[in-house]
CSV table of C-alpha atoms and ligand atoms in Angstrom, one decimal:
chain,number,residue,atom,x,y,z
A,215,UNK,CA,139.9,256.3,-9.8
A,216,UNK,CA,136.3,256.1,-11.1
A,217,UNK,CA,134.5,255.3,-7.9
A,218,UNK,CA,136.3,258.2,-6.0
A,219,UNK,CA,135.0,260.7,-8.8
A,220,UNK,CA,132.1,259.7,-8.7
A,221,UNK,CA,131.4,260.7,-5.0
A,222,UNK,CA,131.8,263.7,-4.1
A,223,UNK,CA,131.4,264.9,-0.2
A,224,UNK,CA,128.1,266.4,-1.3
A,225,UNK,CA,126.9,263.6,-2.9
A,226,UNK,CA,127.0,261.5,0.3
A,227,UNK,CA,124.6,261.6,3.0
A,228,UNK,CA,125.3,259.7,6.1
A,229,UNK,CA,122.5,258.0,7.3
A,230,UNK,CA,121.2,258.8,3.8
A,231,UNK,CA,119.6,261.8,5.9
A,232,UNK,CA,116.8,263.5,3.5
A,233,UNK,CA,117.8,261.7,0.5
A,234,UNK,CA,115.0,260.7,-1.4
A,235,UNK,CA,115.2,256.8,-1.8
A,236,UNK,CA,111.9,256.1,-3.9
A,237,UNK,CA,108.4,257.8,-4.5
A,238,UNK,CA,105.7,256.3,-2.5
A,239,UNK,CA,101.7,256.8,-1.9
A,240,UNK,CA,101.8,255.0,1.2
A,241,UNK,CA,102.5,258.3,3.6
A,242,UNK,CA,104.1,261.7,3.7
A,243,UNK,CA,104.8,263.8,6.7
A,244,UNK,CA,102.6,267.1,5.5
A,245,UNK,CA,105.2,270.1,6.8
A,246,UNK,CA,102.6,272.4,6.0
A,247,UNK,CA,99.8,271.1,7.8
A,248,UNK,CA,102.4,269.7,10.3
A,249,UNK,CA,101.1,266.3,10.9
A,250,UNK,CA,101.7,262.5,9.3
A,251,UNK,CA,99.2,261.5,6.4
A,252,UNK,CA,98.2,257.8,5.7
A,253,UNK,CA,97.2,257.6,2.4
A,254,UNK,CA,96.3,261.4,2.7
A,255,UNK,CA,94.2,261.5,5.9
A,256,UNK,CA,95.6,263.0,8.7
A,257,UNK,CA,96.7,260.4,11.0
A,258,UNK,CA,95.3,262.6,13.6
A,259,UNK,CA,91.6,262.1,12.8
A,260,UNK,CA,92.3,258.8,11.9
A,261,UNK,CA,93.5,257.5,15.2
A,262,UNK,CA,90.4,259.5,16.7
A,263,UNK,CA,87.9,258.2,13.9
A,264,UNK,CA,89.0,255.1,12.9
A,265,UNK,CA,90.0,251.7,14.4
A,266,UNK,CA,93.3,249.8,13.1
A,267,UNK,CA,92.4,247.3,11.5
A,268,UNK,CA,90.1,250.3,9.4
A,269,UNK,CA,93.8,252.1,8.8
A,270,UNK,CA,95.5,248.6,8.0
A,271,UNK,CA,93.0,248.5,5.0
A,272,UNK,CA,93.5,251.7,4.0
A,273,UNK,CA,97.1,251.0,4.0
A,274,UNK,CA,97.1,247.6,2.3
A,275,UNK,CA,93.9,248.9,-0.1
A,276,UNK,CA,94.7,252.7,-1.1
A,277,UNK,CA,91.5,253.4,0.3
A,278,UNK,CA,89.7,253.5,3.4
A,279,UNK,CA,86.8,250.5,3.8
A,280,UNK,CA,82.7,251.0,3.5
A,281,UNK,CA,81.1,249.5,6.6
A,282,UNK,CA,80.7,246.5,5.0
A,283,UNK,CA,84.6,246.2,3.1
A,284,UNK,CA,85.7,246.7,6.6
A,285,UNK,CA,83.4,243.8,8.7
A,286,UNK,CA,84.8,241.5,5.9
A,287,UNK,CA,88.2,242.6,6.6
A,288,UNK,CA,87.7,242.3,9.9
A,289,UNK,CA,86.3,238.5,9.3
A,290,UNK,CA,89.2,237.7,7.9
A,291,UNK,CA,91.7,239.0,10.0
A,292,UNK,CA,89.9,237.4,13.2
A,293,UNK,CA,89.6,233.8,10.8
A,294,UNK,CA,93.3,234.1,10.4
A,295,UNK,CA,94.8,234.5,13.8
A,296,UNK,CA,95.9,230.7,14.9
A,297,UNK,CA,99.1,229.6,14.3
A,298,UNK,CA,100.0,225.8,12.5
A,299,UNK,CA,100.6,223.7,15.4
A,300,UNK,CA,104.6,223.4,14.4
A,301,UNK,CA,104.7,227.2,14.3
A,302,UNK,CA,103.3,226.9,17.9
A,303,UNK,CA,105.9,223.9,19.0
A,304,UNK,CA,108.9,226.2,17.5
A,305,UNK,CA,107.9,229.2,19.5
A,306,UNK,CA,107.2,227.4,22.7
A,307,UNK,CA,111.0,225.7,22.1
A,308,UNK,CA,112.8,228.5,22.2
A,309,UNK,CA,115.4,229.0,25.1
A,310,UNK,CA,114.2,230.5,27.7
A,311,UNK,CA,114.9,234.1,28.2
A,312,UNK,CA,114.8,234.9,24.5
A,313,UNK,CA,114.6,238.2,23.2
A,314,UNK,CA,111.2,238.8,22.0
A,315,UNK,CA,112.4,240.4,19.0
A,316,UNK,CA,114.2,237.8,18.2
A,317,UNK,CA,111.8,235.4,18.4
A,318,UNK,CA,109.0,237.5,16.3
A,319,UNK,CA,112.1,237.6,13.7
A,320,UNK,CA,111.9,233.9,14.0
A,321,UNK,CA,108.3,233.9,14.1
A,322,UNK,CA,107.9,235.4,10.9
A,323,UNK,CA,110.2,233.8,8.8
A,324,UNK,CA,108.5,230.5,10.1
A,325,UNK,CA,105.0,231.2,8.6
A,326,UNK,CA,106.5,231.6,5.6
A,327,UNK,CA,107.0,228.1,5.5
A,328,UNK,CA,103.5,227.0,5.6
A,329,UNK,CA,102.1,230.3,4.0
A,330,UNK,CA,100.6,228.2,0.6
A,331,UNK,CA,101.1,231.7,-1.5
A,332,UNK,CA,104.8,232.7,-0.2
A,333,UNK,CA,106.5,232.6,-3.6
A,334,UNK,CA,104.3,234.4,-5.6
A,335,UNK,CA,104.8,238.2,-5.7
A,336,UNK,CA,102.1,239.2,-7.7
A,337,UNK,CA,99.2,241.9,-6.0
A,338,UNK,CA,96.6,239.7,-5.0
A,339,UNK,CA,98.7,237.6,-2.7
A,340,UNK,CA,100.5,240.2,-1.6
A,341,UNK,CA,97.7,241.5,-0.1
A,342,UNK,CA,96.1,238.3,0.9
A,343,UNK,CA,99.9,237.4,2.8
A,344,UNK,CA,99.9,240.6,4.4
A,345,UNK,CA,96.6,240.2,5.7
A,346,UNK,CA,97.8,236.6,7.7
A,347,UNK,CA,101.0,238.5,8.5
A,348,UNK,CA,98.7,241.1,9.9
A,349,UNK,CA,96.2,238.3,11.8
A,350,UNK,CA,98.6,236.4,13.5
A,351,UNK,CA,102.2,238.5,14.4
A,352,UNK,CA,99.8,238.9,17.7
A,353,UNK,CA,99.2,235.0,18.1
A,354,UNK,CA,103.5,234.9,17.8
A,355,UNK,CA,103.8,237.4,20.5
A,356,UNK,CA,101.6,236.0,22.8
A,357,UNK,CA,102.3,232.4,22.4
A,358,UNK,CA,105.8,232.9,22.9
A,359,UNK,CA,105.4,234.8,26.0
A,360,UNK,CA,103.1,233.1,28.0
A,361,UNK,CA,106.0,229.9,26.7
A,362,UNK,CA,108.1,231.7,28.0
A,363,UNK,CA,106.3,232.8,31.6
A,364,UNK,CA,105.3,228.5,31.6
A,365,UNK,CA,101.6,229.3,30.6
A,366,UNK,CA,99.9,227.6,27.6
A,367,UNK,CA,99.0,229.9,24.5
A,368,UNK,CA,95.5,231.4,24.3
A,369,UNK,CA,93.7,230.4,21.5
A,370,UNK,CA,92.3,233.4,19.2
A,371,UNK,CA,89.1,234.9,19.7
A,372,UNK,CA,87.5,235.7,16.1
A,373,UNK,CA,84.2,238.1,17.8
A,374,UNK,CA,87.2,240.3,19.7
A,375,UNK,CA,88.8,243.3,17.5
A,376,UNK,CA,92.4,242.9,16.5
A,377,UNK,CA,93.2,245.3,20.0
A,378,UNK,CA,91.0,243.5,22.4
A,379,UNK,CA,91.7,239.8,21.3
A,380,UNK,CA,95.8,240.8,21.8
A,381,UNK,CA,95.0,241.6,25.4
A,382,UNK,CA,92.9,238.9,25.6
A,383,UNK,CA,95.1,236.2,24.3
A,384,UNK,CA,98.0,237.8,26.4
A,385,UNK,CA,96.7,236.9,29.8
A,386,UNK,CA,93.0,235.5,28.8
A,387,UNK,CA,90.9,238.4,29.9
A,388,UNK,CA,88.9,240.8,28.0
A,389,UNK,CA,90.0,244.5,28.7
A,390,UNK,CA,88.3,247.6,29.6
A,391,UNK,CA,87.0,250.1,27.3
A,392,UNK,CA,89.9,252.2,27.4
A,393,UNK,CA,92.3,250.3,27.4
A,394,UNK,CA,91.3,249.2,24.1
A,395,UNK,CA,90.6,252.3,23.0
A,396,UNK,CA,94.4,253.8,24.3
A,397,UNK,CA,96.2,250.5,22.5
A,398,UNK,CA,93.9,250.4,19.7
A,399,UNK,CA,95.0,254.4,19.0
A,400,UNK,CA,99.2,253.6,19.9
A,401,UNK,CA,98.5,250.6,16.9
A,402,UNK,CA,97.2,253.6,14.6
A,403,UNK,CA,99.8,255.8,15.4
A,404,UNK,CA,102.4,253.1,14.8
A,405,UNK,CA,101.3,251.5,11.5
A,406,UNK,CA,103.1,253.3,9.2
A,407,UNK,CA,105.9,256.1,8.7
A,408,UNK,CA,107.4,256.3,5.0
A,409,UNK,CA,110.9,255.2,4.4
A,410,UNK,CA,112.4,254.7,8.2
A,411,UNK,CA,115.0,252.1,8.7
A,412,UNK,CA,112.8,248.6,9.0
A,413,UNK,CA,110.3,250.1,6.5
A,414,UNK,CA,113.3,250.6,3.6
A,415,UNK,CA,115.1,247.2,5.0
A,416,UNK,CA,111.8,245.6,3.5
A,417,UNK,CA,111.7,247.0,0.5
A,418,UNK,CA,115.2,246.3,-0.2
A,419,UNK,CA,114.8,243.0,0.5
A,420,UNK,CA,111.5,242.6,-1.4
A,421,UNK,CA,113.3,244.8,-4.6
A,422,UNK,CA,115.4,241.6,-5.1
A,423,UNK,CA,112.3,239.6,-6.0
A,424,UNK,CA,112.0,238.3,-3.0
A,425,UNK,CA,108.9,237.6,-0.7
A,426,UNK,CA,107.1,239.7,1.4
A,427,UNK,CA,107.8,237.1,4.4
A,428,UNK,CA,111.7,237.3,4.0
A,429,UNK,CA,111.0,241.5,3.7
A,430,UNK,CA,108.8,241.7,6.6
A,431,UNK,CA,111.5,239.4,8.4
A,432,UNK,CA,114.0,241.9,7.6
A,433,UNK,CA,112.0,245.0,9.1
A,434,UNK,CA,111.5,242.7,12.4
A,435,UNK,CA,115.1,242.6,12.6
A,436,UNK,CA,115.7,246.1,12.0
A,437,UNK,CA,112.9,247.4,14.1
A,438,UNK,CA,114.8,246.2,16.8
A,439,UNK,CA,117.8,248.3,17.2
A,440,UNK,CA,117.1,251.1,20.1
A,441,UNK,CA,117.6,253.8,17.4
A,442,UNK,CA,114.3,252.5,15.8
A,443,UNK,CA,111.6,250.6,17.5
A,444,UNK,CA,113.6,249.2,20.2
A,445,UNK,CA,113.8,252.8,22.0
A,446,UNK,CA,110.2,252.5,23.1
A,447,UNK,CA,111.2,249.6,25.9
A,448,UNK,CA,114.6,252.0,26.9
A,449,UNK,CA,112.7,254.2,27.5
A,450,UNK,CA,110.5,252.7,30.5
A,451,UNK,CA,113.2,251.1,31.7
A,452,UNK,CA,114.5,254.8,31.9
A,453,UNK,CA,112.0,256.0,33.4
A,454,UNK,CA,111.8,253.3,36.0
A,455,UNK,CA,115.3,253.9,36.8
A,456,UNK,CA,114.3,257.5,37.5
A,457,UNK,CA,111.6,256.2,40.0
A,458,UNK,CA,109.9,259.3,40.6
A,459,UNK,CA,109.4,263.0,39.5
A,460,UNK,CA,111.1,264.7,41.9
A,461,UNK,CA,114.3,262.9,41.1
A,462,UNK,CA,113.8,263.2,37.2
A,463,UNK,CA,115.5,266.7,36.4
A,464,UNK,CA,119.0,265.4,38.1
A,465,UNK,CA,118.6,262.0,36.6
A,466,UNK,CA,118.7,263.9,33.2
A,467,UNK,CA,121.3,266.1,33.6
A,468,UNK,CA,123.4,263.5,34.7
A,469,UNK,CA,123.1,261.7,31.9
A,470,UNK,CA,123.2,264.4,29.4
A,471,UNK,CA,126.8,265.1,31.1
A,472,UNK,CA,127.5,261.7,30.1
A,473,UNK,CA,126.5,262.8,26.6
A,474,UNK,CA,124.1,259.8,26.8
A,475,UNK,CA,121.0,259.9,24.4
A,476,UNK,CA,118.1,259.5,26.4
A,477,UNK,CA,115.5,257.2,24.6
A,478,UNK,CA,112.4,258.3,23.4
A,479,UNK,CA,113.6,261.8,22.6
A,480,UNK,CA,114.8,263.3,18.8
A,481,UNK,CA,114.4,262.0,14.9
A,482,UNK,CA,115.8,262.3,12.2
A,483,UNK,CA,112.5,263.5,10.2
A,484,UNK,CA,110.3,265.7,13.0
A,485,UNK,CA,112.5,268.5,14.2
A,486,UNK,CA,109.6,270.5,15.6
A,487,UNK,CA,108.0,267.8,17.2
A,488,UNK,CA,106.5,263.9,16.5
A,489,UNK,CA,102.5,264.5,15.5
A,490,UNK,CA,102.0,260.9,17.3
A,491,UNK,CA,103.7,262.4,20.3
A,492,UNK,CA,101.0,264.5,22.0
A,493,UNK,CA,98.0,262.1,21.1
A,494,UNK,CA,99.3,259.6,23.1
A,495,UNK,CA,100.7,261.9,25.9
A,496,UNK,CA,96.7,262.7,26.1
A,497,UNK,CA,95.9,259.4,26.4
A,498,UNK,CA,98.6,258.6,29.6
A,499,UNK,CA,96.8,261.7,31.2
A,500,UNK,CA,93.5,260.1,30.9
A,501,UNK,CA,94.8,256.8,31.9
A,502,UNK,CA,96.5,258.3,34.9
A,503,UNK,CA,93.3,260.1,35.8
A,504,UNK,CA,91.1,256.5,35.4
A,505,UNK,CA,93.8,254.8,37.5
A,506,UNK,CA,94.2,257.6,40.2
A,507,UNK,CA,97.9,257.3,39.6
A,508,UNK,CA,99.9,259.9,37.8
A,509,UNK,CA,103.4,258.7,38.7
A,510,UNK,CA,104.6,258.1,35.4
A,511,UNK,CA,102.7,261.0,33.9
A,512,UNK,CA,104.5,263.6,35.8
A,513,UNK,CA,107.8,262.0,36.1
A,514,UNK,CA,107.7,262.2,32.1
A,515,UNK,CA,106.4,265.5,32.1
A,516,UNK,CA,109.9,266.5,33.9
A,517,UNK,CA,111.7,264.4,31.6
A,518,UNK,CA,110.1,266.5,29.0
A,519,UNK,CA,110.5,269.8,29.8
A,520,UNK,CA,114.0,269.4,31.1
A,521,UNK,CA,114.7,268.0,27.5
A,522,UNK,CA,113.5,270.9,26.1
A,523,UNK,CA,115.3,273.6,28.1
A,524,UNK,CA,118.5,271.5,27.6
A,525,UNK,CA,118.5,270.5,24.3
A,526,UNK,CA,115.6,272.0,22.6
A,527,UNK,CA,114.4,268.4,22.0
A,528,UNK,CA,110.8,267.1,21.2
A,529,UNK,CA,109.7,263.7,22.4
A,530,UNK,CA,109.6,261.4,19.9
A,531,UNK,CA,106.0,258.6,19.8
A,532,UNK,CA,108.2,256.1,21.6
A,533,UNK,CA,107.9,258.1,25.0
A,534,UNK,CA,104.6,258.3,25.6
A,535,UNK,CA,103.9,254.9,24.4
A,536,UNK,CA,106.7,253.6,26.6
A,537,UNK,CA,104.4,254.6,30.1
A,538,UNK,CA,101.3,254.3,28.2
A,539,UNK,CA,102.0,250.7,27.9
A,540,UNK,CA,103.6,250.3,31.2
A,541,UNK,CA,100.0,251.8,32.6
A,542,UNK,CA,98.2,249.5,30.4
A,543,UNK,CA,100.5,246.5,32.5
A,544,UNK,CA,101.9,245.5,29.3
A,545,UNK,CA,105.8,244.0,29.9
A,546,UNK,CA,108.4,245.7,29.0
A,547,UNK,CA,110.0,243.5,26.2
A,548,UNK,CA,106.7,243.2,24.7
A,549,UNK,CA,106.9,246.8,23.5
A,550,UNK,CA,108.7,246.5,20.6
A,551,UNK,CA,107.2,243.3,19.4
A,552,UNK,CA,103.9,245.1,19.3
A,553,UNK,CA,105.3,248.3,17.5
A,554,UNK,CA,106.1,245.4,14.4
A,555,UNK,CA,102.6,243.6,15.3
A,556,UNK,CA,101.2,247.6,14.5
A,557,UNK,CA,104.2,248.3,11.0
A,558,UNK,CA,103.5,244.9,9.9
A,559,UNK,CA,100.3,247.2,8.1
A,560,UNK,CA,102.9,249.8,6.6
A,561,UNK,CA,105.6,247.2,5.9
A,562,UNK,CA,103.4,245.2,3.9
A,563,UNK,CA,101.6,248.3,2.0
A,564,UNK,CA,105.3,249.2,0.7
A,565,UNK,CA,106.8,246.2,-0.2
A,566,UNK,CA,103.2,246.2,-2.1
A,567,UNK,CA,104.2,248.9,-3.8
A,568,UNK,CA,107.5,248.2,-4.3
A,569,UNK,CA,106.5,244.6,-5.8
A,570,UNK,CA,103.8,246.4,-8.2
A,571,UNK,CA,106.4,248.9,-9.8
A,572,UNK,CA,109.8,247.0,-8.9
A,573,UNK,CA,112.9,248.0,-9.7
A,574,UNK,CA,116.2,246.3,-8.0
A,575,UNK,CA,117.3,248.6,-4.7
A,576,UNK,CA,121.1,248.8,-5.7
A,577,UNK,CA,123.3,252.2,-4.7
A,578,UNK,CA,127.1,252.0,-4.3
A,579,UNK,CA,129.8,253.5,-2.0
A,580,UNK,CA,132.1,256.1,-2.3
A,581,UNK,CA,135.8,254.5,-1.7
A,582,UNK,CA,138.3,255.3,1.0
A,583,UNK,CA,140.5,252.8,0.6
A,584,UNK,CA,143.9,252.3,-0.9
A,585,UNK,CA,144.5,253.2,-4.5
A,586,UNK,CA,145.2,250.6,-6.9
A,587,UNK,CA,148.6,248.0,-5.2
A,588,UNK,CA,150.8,245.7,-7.5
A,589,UNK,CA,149.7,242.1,-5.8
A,590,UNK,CA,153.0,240.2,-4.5
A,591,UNK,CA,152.9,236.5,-4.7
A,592,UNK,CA,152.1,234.6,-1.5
A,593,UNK,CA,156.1,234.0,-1.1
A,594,UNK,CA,157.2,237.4,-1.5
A,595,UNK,CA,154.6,239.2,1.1
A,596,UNK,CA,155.8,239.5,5.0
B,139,LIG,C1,116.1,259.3,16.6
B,139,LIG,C2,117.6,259.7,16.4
B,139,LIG,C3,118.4,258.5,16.0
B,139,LIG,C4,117.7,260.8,15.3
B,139,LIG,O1,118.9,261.1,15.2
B,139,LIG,P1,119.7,262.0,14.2
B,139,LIG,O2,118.8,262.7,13.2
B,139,LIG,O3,120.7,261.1,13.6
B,139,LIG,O4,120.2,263.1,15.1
B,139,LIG,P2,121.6,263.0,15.9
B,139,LIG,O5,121.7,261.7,16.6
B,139,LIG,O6,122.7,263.3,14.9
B,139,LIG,O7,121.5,264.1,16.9
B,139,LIG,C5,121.6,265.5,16.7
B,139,LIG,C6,122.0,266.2,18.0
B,139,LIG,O8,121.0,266.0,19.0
B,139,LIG,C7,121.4,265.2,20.1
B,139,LIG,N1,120.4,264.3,20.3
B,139,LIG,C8,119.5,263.7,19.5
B,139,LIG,N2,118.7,262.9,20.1
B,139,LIG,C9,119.0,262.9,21.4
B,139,LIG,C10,118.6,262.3,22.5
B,139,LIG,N3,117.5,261.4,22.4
B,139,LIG,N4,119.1,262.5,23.7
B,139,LIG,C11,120.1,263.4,23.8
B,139,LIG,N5,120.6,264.0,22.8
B,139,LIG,C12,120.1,263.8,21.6
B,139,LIG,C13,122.7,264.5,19.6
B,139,LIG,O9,123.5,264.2,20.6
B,139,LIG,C14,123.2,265.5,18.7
B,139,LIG,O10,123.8,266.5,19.4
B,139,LIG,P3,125.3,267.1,19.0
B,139,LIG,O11,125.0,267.8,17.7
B,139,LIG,O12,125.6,268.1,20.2
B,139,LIG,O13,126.2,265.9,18.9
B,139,LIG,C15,118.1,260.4,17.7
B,139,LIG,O14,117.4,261.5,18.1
B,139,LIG,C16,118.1,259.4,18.9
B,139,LIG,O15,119.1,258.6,19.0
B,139,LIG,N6,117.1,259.4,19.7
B,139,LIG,C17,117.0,258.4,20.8
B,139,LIG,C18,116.4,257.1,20.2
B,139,LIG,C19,115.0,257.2,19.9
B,139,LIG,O16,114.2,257.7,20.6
B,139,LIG,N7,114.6,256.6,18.7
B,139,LIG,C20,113.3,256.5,18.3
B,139,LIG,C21,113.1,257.3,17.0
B,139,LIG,S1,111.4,257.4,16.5
């Protein structure tokens, strides 16, 4: 048997843990520096330097922008942001209750359809579509929420930044300084992350030859599972569920006696701890301290160090974001949604690359199933 030959236990990797799938320049984790790199800059100083829609152009463009590459980019993100009115109608239609993943899955496949450039593959539009993609996932998340809570969408603001016009076309108000500043640094922190599981959905997808509005719809739908992007939204609700510090240590010991995972915690690249994960842990300690409030901070501290005496587990950027958010009185099911609004950058700068230097994403199996049967005609089976 050929196929069984050719696998051998040590060729397989379940999960396809630490295989190496493709070479990219989009990002590398730098083990010797310890931190992520975008591009090569450290995503550290980045998120502190730099706002997003400067680290979606370095994503898309190789490069980070002059002062003037990045107000044009910034013109045309902010020019690009409303929806076509049957994009809008769709979204507003859906049943209410939807899953907001689901509907940004939806969301995206739709502006394919009236995207003029979505079957050609070539660099130039693949840029130009991820910028639209960029400018308007936000204008799909908000429009179908406020659907959804019976409020009429928010039309775009093109003067706001890409953080502050999300806020604002969420519930129509302009936010405070740091606010942005917390979101706009969770959107950095989030935009890209090599080959994790929605990132390589796209570019399989996209290595068939097909579009980066069908790949990016892919990711959407992978991003959602809890073991992905989806873990940031357990992760409050954990954390709610918990209610308060003091109850936080038995809460967790409880549930690791379950041999439940608790969210937020663990991956399958950091084992020494997320980079992402302490910059915005900084950033709930300020918030707490501008709010008077430090309910969530210190019930997650708990979480935290219970974690690590138990299981010798770092947090992952999906807890800290999780109460960040919930400070910032962002809902719940919104979290995820705007973890793809923040990828949609790295999605697009891989499928990019994959496009540019394509070749078709095809591995095989190894077999464990029955060796070769004599077939008995239909009247001699039973
Ligand atoms: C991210 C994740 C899928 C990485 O998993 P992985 O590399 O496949 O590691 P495993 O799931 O095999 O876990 C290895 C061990 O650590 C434990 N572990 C890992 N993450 C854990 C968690 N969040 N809570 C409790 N235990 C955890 C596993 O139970 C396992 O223990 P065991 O060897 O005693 O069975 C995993 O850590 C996880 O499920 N985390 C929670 C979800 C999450 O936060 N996802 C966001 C990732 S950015």
């Amino acid at each position: 048997m050929e196929a069984t030959k050719a696998c051998s236990a040590t060729d397989y990797k379940p999960g396809l843990e630490g295989v190496i799938a493709g070479i990219s320049s989009v990002s590398v984790i730098d083990t010797e520096r310890d931190t992520l790199l975008y591009r090569g800059y450290d995503v550290r100083e980045l998120s502190e330097h730099c706002v997003y829609e400067e680290v979606a152009y370095l994503l898309l463009y190789g490069e980070l922008p002059t002062a003037d590459q990045l107000a044009g980019f910034q013109q045309k993100i902010g020019s690009q942001r409303s929806l076509e009115q049957p994009i809008i109608d769709a979204m507003v239609s859906l049943p209410k209750g939807v899953n907001y993943m689901d509907a940004l899955r939806t969301g995206v496949s739709l502006l394919g359809h009236w995207d003029t450039q979505a079957q050609q593959l070539d660099h130039e539009a693949n840029v130009e579509k991820a910028i639209r993609l960029i400018a308007k996932i936000p204008t799909l998340i908000t429009t179908v929420y406020r659907a959804q809570q019976g409020l009429p969408p928010t039309q775009p603001d093109p003067s706001l930044g890409h953080s502050a016009n999300f806020f604002y076309m969420l519930n129509g108000q302009k936010p405070d300084a740091l606010t942005v500043k917390t979101f706009d640094i969770s959107m950095v922190l989030y935009a890209e992350h090599g080959y994790n599981a929605s990132t390589f959905s796209a570019i399989v997808t996209c290595s068939s030859l097909s579009d980066m509005h069908s790949a990016i719809t892919a990711a959407v739908a992978t991003l959602k599972g809890s073991l992905h992007g989806g873990a940031n939204e357990k992760a409050m609700v954990m954390l709610k569920e918990i209610g308060a510090a003091d109850k936080a240590e038995a809460w967790v010991m409880d549930a690791l006696a379950q041999k439940k995972k608790i969210m937020g915690f663990g991956h399958r690249v950091y084992k020494h701890g997320d980079t992402r994960a302490p910059i915005l842990k900084e950033l709930g300690r300020q918030l707490s301290e501008q709010k008077g409030d430090a309910t969530w901070h210190d019930l997650a501290d708990v979480v935290e160090q219970v974690m690590m005496r138990e299981k010798g587990l770092h947090t992952n950027v999906d807890f800290p974001a999780a109460y960040v958010y919930y400070m910032m009185g962002l809902p719940i099911d919104l979290y995820t949604p705007l973890f793809a609004a923040s990828r949609v950058a790295g999605w697009a700068a891989h499928v990019i690359e994959q496009l540019d230097n394509n070749r078709l994403m095809r591995p095989k199996s190894g077999y464990n199933g029955p060796a070769y049967k004599p077939l008995k005609p239909l009247a001699e089976r039973g």
